[in-house]
Amino acid sequence: MNLVQRVQDILLKPKATWPAIDAEPADTASLYKNYVMILALIPAVAGFIGLSVIGFGAFGVNFRVPVVTGLVNMVVGYVLSLVMVFVLALIIDALAPTFEGTKSQIGALKLSAYASTASFLGGVFSLIPSLSILGALAALYGIYLIYIGLPVLMKCPPDKALAYTAVVVVCAIIGGVVIAWVLSLLTPSPTRVSTAPFAMQVAAMQQMVPPRL
């Protein structure tokens, strides 16, 4: 699989790409190693650069998160993104019978991983903290990707896809907030109360808007 080509295909022609994804062999390790772990670096690294190198501010005052704190948040945010993809897959798989779909752990993981593409790429906006909201908006495209991917990968009737998508999105947002809160408690920084939760919740919402969504 060519990474760049797959990113282009899933974003620009998802209706033709989902059947190809459904047919190709894959497992958890290959999906993470060849796709998720690579793209998840984009929001993590961009967030670190934006908060600790470029900084943010208002009214002429610029603030930078200390480098050590920024690195910790980058690592935790990266791990959070990887966890989010897996949690979303569990939700998709668990809900399949409710919407007359077929349970498939690998199908659900494919859907979660590739539907998160837009949010991963949108993470580049974190280079400029004031533009981070654009990354969250980009992640909304993932909802559409899930909607058209569910009938293909989870074999649900097309007329059930909209409700299936809506429930997945709600569950994913709740799961994202909970995991972000739990991981924020593990951030070893005296500023974690004000800085870490914000940074990680932004990362969580960007990933899970399809948290991913």
Coordinates of N, CA and C in Angstrom, one line a residue:
M1 N 0.8 -1.2 0.0 CA 0.0 0.0 0.0 C 0.9 1.2 0.0
N2 N 0.6 2.1 -0.9 CA 1.3 3.4 -1.0 C 0.6 4.4 -0.1
L3 N 1.3 4.9 0.9 CA 0.6 5.7 2.0 C 0.0 7.0 1.4
V4 N 0.8 7.7 0.6 CA 0.3 8.9 0.0 C -0.9 8.7 -0.9
Q5 N -0.8 7.7 -1.7 CA -1.9 7.3 -2.6 C -3.2 7.0 -1.8
R6 N -3.0 6.2 -0.8 CA -4.2 5.8 0.0 C -4.8 7.0 0.7
V7 N -4.0 7.9 1.2 CA -4.6 9.1 1.8 C -5.4 9.9 0.7
Q8 N -4.8 10.1 -0.5 CA -5.6 10.8 -1.5 C -6.9 10.1 -1.9
D9 N -6.8 8.7 -2.0 CA -8.0 8.0 -2.4 C -9.1 8.0 -1.4
I10 N -8.8 7.9 -0.1 CA -9.8 7.9 0.9 C -10.4 9.2 1.1
L11 N -9.7 10.3 0.8 CA -10.2 11.6 1.0 C -11.0 12.1 -0.3
L12 N -10.5 11.8 -1.5 CA -11.0 12.3 -2.7 C -12.0 11.4 -3.4
K13 N -11.9 10.1 -3.2 CA -12.8 9.1 -3.8 C -13.1 8.0 -2.9
P14 N -13.7 8.3 -1.7 CA -14.0 7.3 -0.7 C -15.0 6.2 -1.2
K15 N -15.9 6.5 -2.0 CA -16.9 5.5 -2.4 C -16.2 4.4 -3.2
A16 N -15.2 4.7 -4.0 CA -14.5 3.7 -4.7 C -13.4 3.0 -3.9
T17 N -13.0 3.7 -2.9 CA -11.8 3.2 -2.1 C -12.3 2.2 -1.0
W18 N -13.5 2.5 -0.4 CA -13.9 1.6 0.7 C -14.0 0.1 0.3
P19 N -14.6 -0.2 -0.9 CA -14.6 -1.6 -1.3 C -13.2 -2.2 -1.5
A20 N -12.3 -1.4 -2.0 CA -10.9 -1.9 -2.1 C -10.3 -2.2 -0.8
I21 N -10.5 -1.3 0.2 CA -10.0 -1.5 1.6 C -10.7 -2.8 2.2
D22 N -11.9 -3.0 1.9 CA -12.6 -4.1 2.5 C -12.1 -5.4 1.9
A23 N -11.6 -5.4 0.7 CA -11.2 -6.6 0.0 C -9.7 -7.0 0.4
E24 N -8.9 -6.0 0.8 CA -7.5 -6.3 1.0 C -7.2 -6.9 2.3
P25 N -6.3 -7.8 2.4 CA -5.9 -8.4 3.7 C -5.2 -7.4 4.6
A26 N -5.5 -7.5 5.9 CA -4.9 -6.6 6.9 C -5.1 -7.2 8.2
D27 N -4.2 -6.7 9.1 CA -4.4 -7.1 10.6 C -4.1 -5.9 11.4
T28 N -4.3 -6.0 12.7 CA -4.1 -4.8 13.6 C -2.7 -4.3 13.4
A29 N -1.7 -5.1 13.5 CA -0.3 -4.7 13.4 C 0.0 -3.9 12.2
S30 N -0.4 -4.4 11.0 CA -0.1 -3.8 9.7 C -0.8 -2.5 9.6
L31 N -2.1 -2.4 10.1 CA -2.8 -1.1 10.0 C -2.2 0.0 10.8
Y32 N -1.7 -0.4 12.0 CA -1.1 0.6 12.9 C 0.3 0.9 12.3
K33 N 1.1 0.0 12.0 CA 2.5 0.2 11.6 C 2.6 1.0 10.2
N34 N 1.7 0.6 9.3 CA 1.8 1.2 8.0 C 0.9 2.4 7.8
Y35 N 0.1 2.7 8.7 CA -0.9 3.9 8.5 C -1.1 4.7 9.7
V36 N -1.7 4.1 10.7 CA -2.1 4.9 11.9 C -0.9 5.6 12.6
M37 N 0.1 4.8 12.9 CA 1.2 5.3 13.6 C 2.0 6.4 12.9
I38 N 1.9 6.4 11.6 CA 2.6 7.4 10.8 C 1.8 8.7 10.8
L39 N 0.5 8.6 10.4 CA -0.4 9.8 10.3 C -0.6 10.4 11.7
A40 N -0.6 9.6 12.8 CA -0.9 10.2 14.1 C 0.3 11.1 14.6
L41 N 1.4 11.0 13.9 CA 2.5 11.8 14.3 C 2.3 13.3 13.9
I42 N 1.4 13.5 12.9 CA 1.2 14.8 12.4 C 0.6 15.8 13.4
P43 N -0.5 15.4 14.1 CA -1.1 16.3 15.1 C -0.2 16.4 16.3
A44 N 0.5 15.3 16.7 CA 1.3 15.2 17.9 C 2.5 16.2 17.7
V45 N 3.3 16.1 16.6 CA 4.4 16.9 16.4 C 4.0 18.3 16.1
A46 N 3.0 18.5 15.3 CA 2.5 19.9 15.0 C 2.1 20.6 16.3
G47 N 1.4 19.9 17.2 CA 1.0 20.5 18.5 C 2.2 20.9 19.3
F48 N 3.2 20.0 19.4 CA 4.4 20.4 20.1 C 5.1 21.6 19.6
I49 N 5.3 21.7 18.3 CA 5.9 22.8 17.7 C 5.1 24.1 17.9
G50 N 3.7 24.0 17.8 CA 2.9 25.1 18.0 C 2.9 25.7 19.4
L51 N 2.9 24.8 20.4 CA 2.8 25.2 21.8 C 4.1 25.6 22.4
S52 N 5.2 24.8 22.0 CA 6.4 25.0 22.7 C 7.5 25.7 21.9
V53 N 7.3 25.8 20.6 CA 8.3 26.5 19.7 C 7.8 27.8 19.2
I54 N 6.6 27.7 18.5 CA 6.0 29.0 18.0 C 5.3 29.7 19.1
G55 N 4.6 29.0 19.9 CA 3.9 29.7 21.0 C 2.6 30.3 20.5
F56 N 1.8 30.9 21.5 CA 0.6 31.5 21.2 C 0.4 32.7 22.1
G57 N -0.5 33.6 21.8 CA -0.6 34.8 22.6 C -1.7 35.7 22.1
A58 N -1.9 36.8 22.9 CA -2.8 37.8 22.5 C -2.4 39.1 23.1
F59 N -2.9 40.2 22.6 CA -2.6 41.5 23.1 C -1.1 41.8 23.2
G60 N -0.3 41.3 22.3 CA 1.1 41.5 22.3 C 1.9 40.6 23.3
V61 N 1.2 39.7 24.0 CA 1.9 38.8 24.9 C 2.0 37.4 24.3
N62 N 3.2 36.9 24.2 CA 3.3 35.5 23.7 C 3.7 34.5 24.8
F63 N 3.1 33.4 24.7 CA 3.3 32.3 25.7 C 3.7 31.0 25.0
R64 N 4.8 30.4 25.6 CA 5.2 29.1 25.1 C 5.1 28.1 26.3
V65 N 4.6 26.9 26.0 CA 4.6 25.8 27.0 C 6.0 25.3 27.1
P66 N 6.5 25.1 28.4 CA 7.9 24.6 28.6 C 8.1 23.4 27.7
V67 N 9.4 23.3 27.2 CA 9.7 22.2 26.3 C 9.4 20.8 26.9
V68 N 9.8 20.6 28.1 CA 9.6 19.3 28.8 C 8.1 19.0 28.8
T69 N 7.3 20.0 29.2 CA 5.9 19.8 29.3 C 5.3 19.5 27.9
G70 N 5.8 20.3 26.9 CA 5.4 20.1 25.6 C 5.7 18.7 25.0
L71 N 6.9 18.2 25.4 CA 7.3 16.8 24.9 C 6.4 15.8 25.6
V72 N 6.1 16.0 26.9 CA 5.2 15.0 27.6 C 3.8 15.0 26.9
N73 N 3.3 16.2 26.7 CA 2.0 16.3 26.0 C 2.0 15.7 24.6
M74 N 3.1 15.9 23.9 CA 3.2 15.3 22.6 C 3.1 13.8 22.6
V75 N 3.9 13.2 23.6 CA 3.9 11.7 23.7 C 2.6 11.2 24.1
V76 N 2.0 11.9 25.2 CA 0.7 11.4 25.7 C -0.4 11.6 24.6
G77 N -0.3 12.8 23.9 CA -1.3 13.0 22.8 C -1.2 12.0 21.7
Y78 N 0.0 11.6 21.4 CA 0.3 10.6 20.3 C -0.3 9.2 20.8
V79 N 0.0 8.8 22.0 CA -0.6 7.6 22.5 C -2.1 7.6 22.5
L80 N -2.6 8.8 22.9 CA -4.1 9.0 23.0 C -4.7 8.8 21.6
S81 N -4.1 9.3 20.6 CA -4.6 9.1 19.2 C -4.6 7.7 18.8
L82 N -3.6 6.9 19.2 CA -3.6 5.5 18.8 C -4.7 4.7 19.6
V83 N -4.9 5.1 20.9 CA -5.9 4.5 21.7 C -7.3 4.8 21.1
M84 N -7.5 6.1 20.7 CA -8.7 6.5 20.1 C -9.2 5.7 18.9
V85 N -8.2 5.4 18.0 CA -8.6 4.6 16.9 C -9.1 3.2 17.3
F86 N -8.4 2.6 18.2 CA -8.8 1.3 18.7 C -10.2 1.3 19.4
V87 N -10.4 2.3 20.2 CA -11.6 2.4 21.0 C -12.8 2.6 20.0
L88 N -12.6 3.5 19.0 CA -13.6 3.7 18.0 C -14.0 2.4 17.3
A89 N -12.9 1.6 17.0 CA -13.2 0.3 16.3 C -14.0 -0.6 17.2
L90 N -13.7 -0.6 18.5 CA -14.5 -1.4 19.4 C -16.0 -1.0 19.4
I91 N -16.2 0.3 19.4 CA -17.6 0.8 19.4 C -18.3 0.4 18.1
I92 N -17.6 0.6 17.0 CA -18.2 0.3 15.7 C -18.6 -1.2 15.6
D93 N -17.7 -2.1 16.1 CA -17.9 -3.5 16.0 C -19.0 -3.9 17.0
A94 N -19.0 -3.3 18.2 CA -20.1 -3.7 19.2 C -21.5 -3.3 18.7
L95 N -21.6 -2.2 18.0 CA -22.9 -1.7 17.6 C -23.4 -2.4 16.3
A96 N -22.6 -3.1 15.6 CA -23.0 -3.7 14.3 C -24.3 -4.5 14.3
P97 N -24.5 -5.4 15.3 CA -25.7 -6.2 15.3 C -27.0 -5.3 15.5
T98 N -26.8 -4.2 16.3 CA -27.9 -3.3 16.5 C -28.5 -2.7 15.3
F99 N -27.6 -2.5 14.3 CA -28.0 -1.9 13.0 C -28.0 -2.9 11.9
E100 N -28.2 -4.1 12.2 CA -28.3 -5.2 11.2 C -27.0 -5.4 10.4
G101 N -25.9 -5.0 11.0 CA -24.6 -5.2 10.4 C -24.0 -6.5 10.8
T102 N -22.8 -6.8 10.3 CA -22.0 -8.0 10.7 C -20.8 -7.6 11.5
K103 N -20.7 -8.2 12.6 CA -19.5 -7.9 13.5 C -18.2 -8.4 12.8
S104 N -17.2 -7.5 12.8 CA -15.9 -7.8 12.2 C -14.9 -6.9 12.8
Q105 N -14.0 -7.4 13.7 CA -13.1 -6.6 14.4 C -12.1 -5.9 13.4
I106 N -11.7 -6.6 12.4 CA -10.7 -6.0 11.4 C -11.4 -5.0 10.5
G107 N -12.7 -5.3 10.2 CA -13.4 -4.4 9.4 C -13.7 -3.1 10.1
A108 N -14.0 -3.2 11.4 CA -14.2 -2.0 12.2 C -12.9 -1.2 12.4
L109 N -11.8 -1.9 12.5 CA -10.5 -1.2 12.7 C -10.1 -0.5 11.4
K110 N -10.4 -1.2 10.3 CA -10.1 -0.5 9.0 C -10.9 0.8 8.9
L111 N -12.2 0.7 9.2 CA -13.1 1.8 9.2 C -12.6 2.9 10.1
S112 N -12.3 2.6 11.3 CA -11.8 3.6 12.3 C -10.5 4.2 11.8
A113 N -9.5 3.4 11.3 CA -8.2 3.9 11.0 C -8.3 4.9 9.8
Y114 N -9.0 4.4 8.7 CA -9.0 5.2 7.5 C -10.0 6.4 7.6
A115 N -11.0 6.3 8.4 CA -11.9 7.4 8.5 C -11.3 8.5 9.4
S116 N -10.2 8.2 10.1 CA -9.5 9.2 10.9 C -8.5 10.0 10.1
T117 N -8.4 9.7 8.8 CA -7.4 10.4 8.0 C -7.5 11.9 8.0
A118 N -8.7 12.4 7.8 CA -8.9 13.8 7.8 C -8.5 14.5 9.1
S119 N -8.8 13.9 10.2 CA -8.5 14.5 11.5 C -7.0 14.5 11.7
F120 N -6.3 13.4 11.3 CA -4.9 13.4 11.4 C -4.2 14.5 10.6
L121 N -4.7 14.6 9.3 CA -4.1 15.6 8.5 C -4.4 17.0 8.9
G122 N -5.7 17.2 9.5 CA -6.1 18.5 10.0 C -5.2 18.9 11.2
G123 N -4.5 17.9 11.8 CA -3.7 18.3 12.9 C -2.5 19.2 12.6
V124 N -2.3 19.4 11.3 CA -1.2 20.2 10.9 C -1.5 21.7 11.3
F125 N -2.8 22.0 11.4 CA -3.1 23.4 11.8 C -2.7 23.7 13.3
S126 N -2.3 22.7 14.0 CA -1.8 22.9 15.4 C -0.5 23.6 15.4
L127 N 0.1 23.7 14.2 CA 1.4 24.5 14.2 C 1.2 25.9 14.6
I128 N 0.0 26.4 14.3 CA -0.4 27.7 14.8 C -1.6 27.5 15.7
P129 N -1.4 27.6 17.0 CA -2.5 27.2 18.0 C -3.8 27.9 17.7
S130 N -3.8 29.2 17.3 CA -5.0 29.9 17.0 C -5.8 29.3 15.9
L131 N -5.2 28.4 15.1 CA -5.9 27.8 13.9 C -6.3 26.4 14.2
S132 N -6.1 25.9 15.5 CA -6.4 24.5 15.8 C -7.8 24.2 15.5
I133 N -8.7 25.1 15.6 CA -10.1 24.9 15.4 C -10.3 24.4 14.0
L134 N -9.5 24.8 13.0 CA -9.6 24.3 11.7 C -9.3 22.9 11.5
G135 N -8.5 22.4 12.4 CA -8.2 20.9 12.4 C -9.4 20.1 12.9
A136 N -10.1 20.7 13.9 CA -11.4 20.0 14.3 C -12.4 20.1 13.2
L137 N -12.5 21.1 12.5 CA -13.5 21.2 11.4 C -13.1 20.2 10.3
A138 N -11.8 20.1 10.0 CA -11.4 19.1 9.0 C -11.8 17.7 9.4
A139 N -11.7 17.4 10.7 CA -12.1 16.1 11.2 C -13.5 15.8 11.0
L140 N -14.4 16.8 10.8 CA -15.8 16.5 10.6 C -16.0 15.7 9.3
Y141 N -15.1 15.8 8.4 CA -15.2 15.0 7.1 C -15.2 13.5 7.4
G142 N -14.5 13.1 8.6 CA -14.5 11.7 9.0 C -15.9 11.2 9.2
I143 N -16.9 12.0 9.6 CA -18.2 11.5 9.8 C -18.8 11.0 8.5
Y144 N -18.5 11.8 7.4 CA -19.0 11.3 6.1 C -18.3 10.0 5.7
L145 N -17.0 9.9 6.0 CA -16.3 8.7 5.6 C -16.8 7.5 6.3
I146 N -17.2 7.7 7.6 CA -17.8 6.6 8.3 C -19.2 6.2 7.8
Y147 N -19.9 7.2 7.4 CA -21.3 7.0 6.9 C -21.3 6.2 5.6
I148 N -20.4 6.5 4.7 CA -20.4 5.7 3.5 C -19.6 4.4 3.6
G149 N -18.8 4.3 4.7 CA -18.0 3.1 4.9 C -18.7 2.0 5.6
L150 N -19.6 2.4 6.5 CA -20.3 1.4 7.3 C -21.0 0.3 6.5
P151 N -21.8 0.6 5.4 CA -22.4 -0.5 4.6 C -21.4 -1.4 4.0
V152 N -20.2 -0.9 3.7 CA -19.2 -1.7 3.0 C -18.5 -2.6 3.9
L153 N -18.0 -2.0 5.0 CA -17.1 -2.8 5.9 C -17.9 -3.6 7.0
M154 N -19.0 -3.0 7.4 CA -19.8 -3.6 8.5 C -21.1 -4.3 8.0
K155 N -21.3 -4.2 6.7 CA -22.4 -4.8 6.0 C -23.8 -4.5 6.5
C156 N -23.9 -3.2 7.0 CA -25.2 -2.8 7.5 C -26.1 -2.3 6.3
P157 N -27.4 -2.4 6.3 CA -28.2 -1.9 5.3 C -28.0 -0.4 5.1
P158 N -27.9 0.1 3.9 CA -27.7 1.6 3.7 C -28.6 2.5 4.4
D159 N -29.9 2.0 4.6 CA -30.8 2.9 5.3 C -30.6 2.9 6.8
K160 N -29.7 2.1 7.3 CA -29.4 2.1 8.7 C -28.1 2.8 9.0
A161 N -27.4 3.2 7.9 CA -26.1 3.8 8.1 C -26.1 5.2 8.8
L162 N -27.1 6.0 8.5 CA -27.2 7.3 9.2 C -27.3 7.2 10.7
A163 N -28.2 6.3 11.1 CA -28.4 6.2 12.6 C -27.2 5.5 13.2
Y164 N -26.6 4.5 12.5 CA -25.4 3.8 13.0 C -24.3 4.9 13.1
T165 N -24.1 5.8 12.2 CA -23.1 6.8 12.3 C -23.3 7.7 13.4
A166 N -24.6 8.1 13.6 CA -24.9 9.1 14.7 C -24.5 8.5 16.1
V167 N -24.9 7.2 16.3 CA -24.6 6.6 17.6 C -23.1 6.4 17.8
V168 N -22.4 6.0 16.7 CA -20.9 5.9 16.8 C -20.3 7.2 17.2
V169 N -20.8 8.3 16.6 CA -20.2 9.6 16.8 C -20.4 10.0 18.3
V170 N -21.6 9.8 18.8 CA -21.9 10.2 20.2 C -21.1 9.4 21.2
C171 N -21.0 8.0 20.9 CA -20.2 7.2 21.8 C -18.7 7.5 21.7
A172 N -18.3 7.9 20.5 CA -16.9 8.2 20.3 C -16.5 9.5 21.1
I173 N -17.4 10.5 21.0 CA -17.1 11.7 21.7 C -17.0 11.5 23.2
I174 N -17.9 10.7 23.7 CA -17.9 10.4 25.2 C -16.6 9.7 25.5
G175 N -16.3 8.6 24.7 CA -15.1 7.9 25.0 C -13.8 8.7 24.9
G176 N -13.8 9.6 23.9 CA -12.7 10.5 23.8 C -12.5 11.4 25.0
V177 N -13.5 12.0 25.5 CA -13.4 12.9 26.6 C -13.0 12.1 27.8
V178 N -13.5 10.9 28.1 CA -13.1 10.1 29.2 C -11.6 9.8 29.2
I179 N -11.2 9.3 28.0 CA -9.8 8.9 27.9 C -8.9 10.1 28.0
A180 N -9.2 11.2 27.4 CA -8.4 12.4 27.5 C -8.3 12.8 29.0
W181 N -9.4 12.7 29.7 CA -9.3 13.1 31.2 C -8.4 12.2 32.0
V182 N -8.6 10.9 31.7 CA -7.8 9.9 32.4 C -6.3 10.1 32.1
L183 N -5.9 10.3 30.9 CA -4.5 10.4 30.5 C -4.0 11.8 31.0
S184 N -4.9 12.8 31.1 CA -4.4 14.1 31.5 C -3.9 14.0 33.0
L185 N -4.5 13.1 33.8 CA -4.1 12.9 35.1 C -2.7 12.3 35.2
L186 N -2.2 11.7 34.1 CA -0.9 11.1 34.1 C 0.2 12.0 33.7
T187 N -0.2 13.2 33.3 CA 0.8 14.1 32.7 C 1.6 14.7 33.9
P188 N 2.9 14.3 34.0 CA 3.8 14.8 35.2 C 4.2 16.2 35.0
S189 N 3.3 17.1 35.2 CA 3.7 18.5 35.1 C 2.9 19.4 36.1
P190 N 3.6 20.3 36.7 CA 2.9 21.2 37.6 C 1.8 22.1 36.9
T191 N 1.9 22.2 35.6 CA 0.9 23.0 34.8 C -0.1 22.2 34.2
R192 N -0.2 20.9 34.6 CA -1.1 20.0 33.8 C -2.6 20.4 34.0
V193 N -2.9 21.0 35.1 CA -4.3 21.4 35.3 C -4.8 22.4 34.2
S194 N -3.9 23.4 33.9 CA -4.4 24.4 32.9 C -3.9 24.1 31.5
T195 N -2.8 23.4 31.3 CA -2.3 23.2 29.9 C -2.6 21.8 29.3
A196 N -2.2 20.8 30.0 CA -2.3 19.4 29.5 C -3.7 19.0 29.1
P197 N -4.7 19.2 30.0 CA -6.0 18.8 29.6 C -6.5 19.5 28.3
F198 N -6.2 20.8 28.2 CA -6.7 21.5 27.0 C -6.0 20.9 25.7
A199 N -4.7 20.7 25.8 CA -4.0 20.2 24.6 C -4.5 18.8 24.2
M200 N -4.7 18.0 25.2 CA -5.1 16.6 24.9 C -6.6 16.5 24.6
Q201 N -7.4 17.4 25.1 CA -8.8 17.3 24.7 C -9.0 17.8 23.3
V202 N -8.2 18.8 22.9 CA -8.2 19.2 21.5 C -7.8 18.0 20.6
A203 N -6.7 17.3 21.0 CA -6.3 16.2 20.2 C -7.4 15.1 20.2
A204 N -8.0 14.9 21.3 CA -9.0 13.9 21.4 C -10.2 14.2 20.5
M205 N -10.7 15.5 20.6 CA -11.8 15.8 19.8 C -11.5 15.8 18.3
Q206 N -10.3 16.2 17.9 CA -9.9 16.1 16.5 C -9.9 14.6 16.0
Q207 N -9.5 13.7 16.9 CA -9.5 12.3 16.4 C -10.8 11.7 16.5
M208 N -11.7 12.1 17.4 CA -12.9 11.4 17.6 C -14.1 12.0 17.0
V209 N -14.0 13.2 16.4 CA -15.2 13.8 15.8 C -15.8 12.8 14.8
P210 N -15.0 12.0 14.1 CA -15.6 10.9 13.4 C -15.6 9.7 14.3
P211 N -14.6 11.6 16.0 CA -14.8 11.6 17.3 C -15.5 12.4 17.1
R212 N -11.9 10.9 16.3 CA -11.8 10.3 16.1 C -11.5 12.2 16.8
L213 N -16.8 12.6 16.7 CA -15.6 12.5 16.4 C -15.1 13.7 16.7

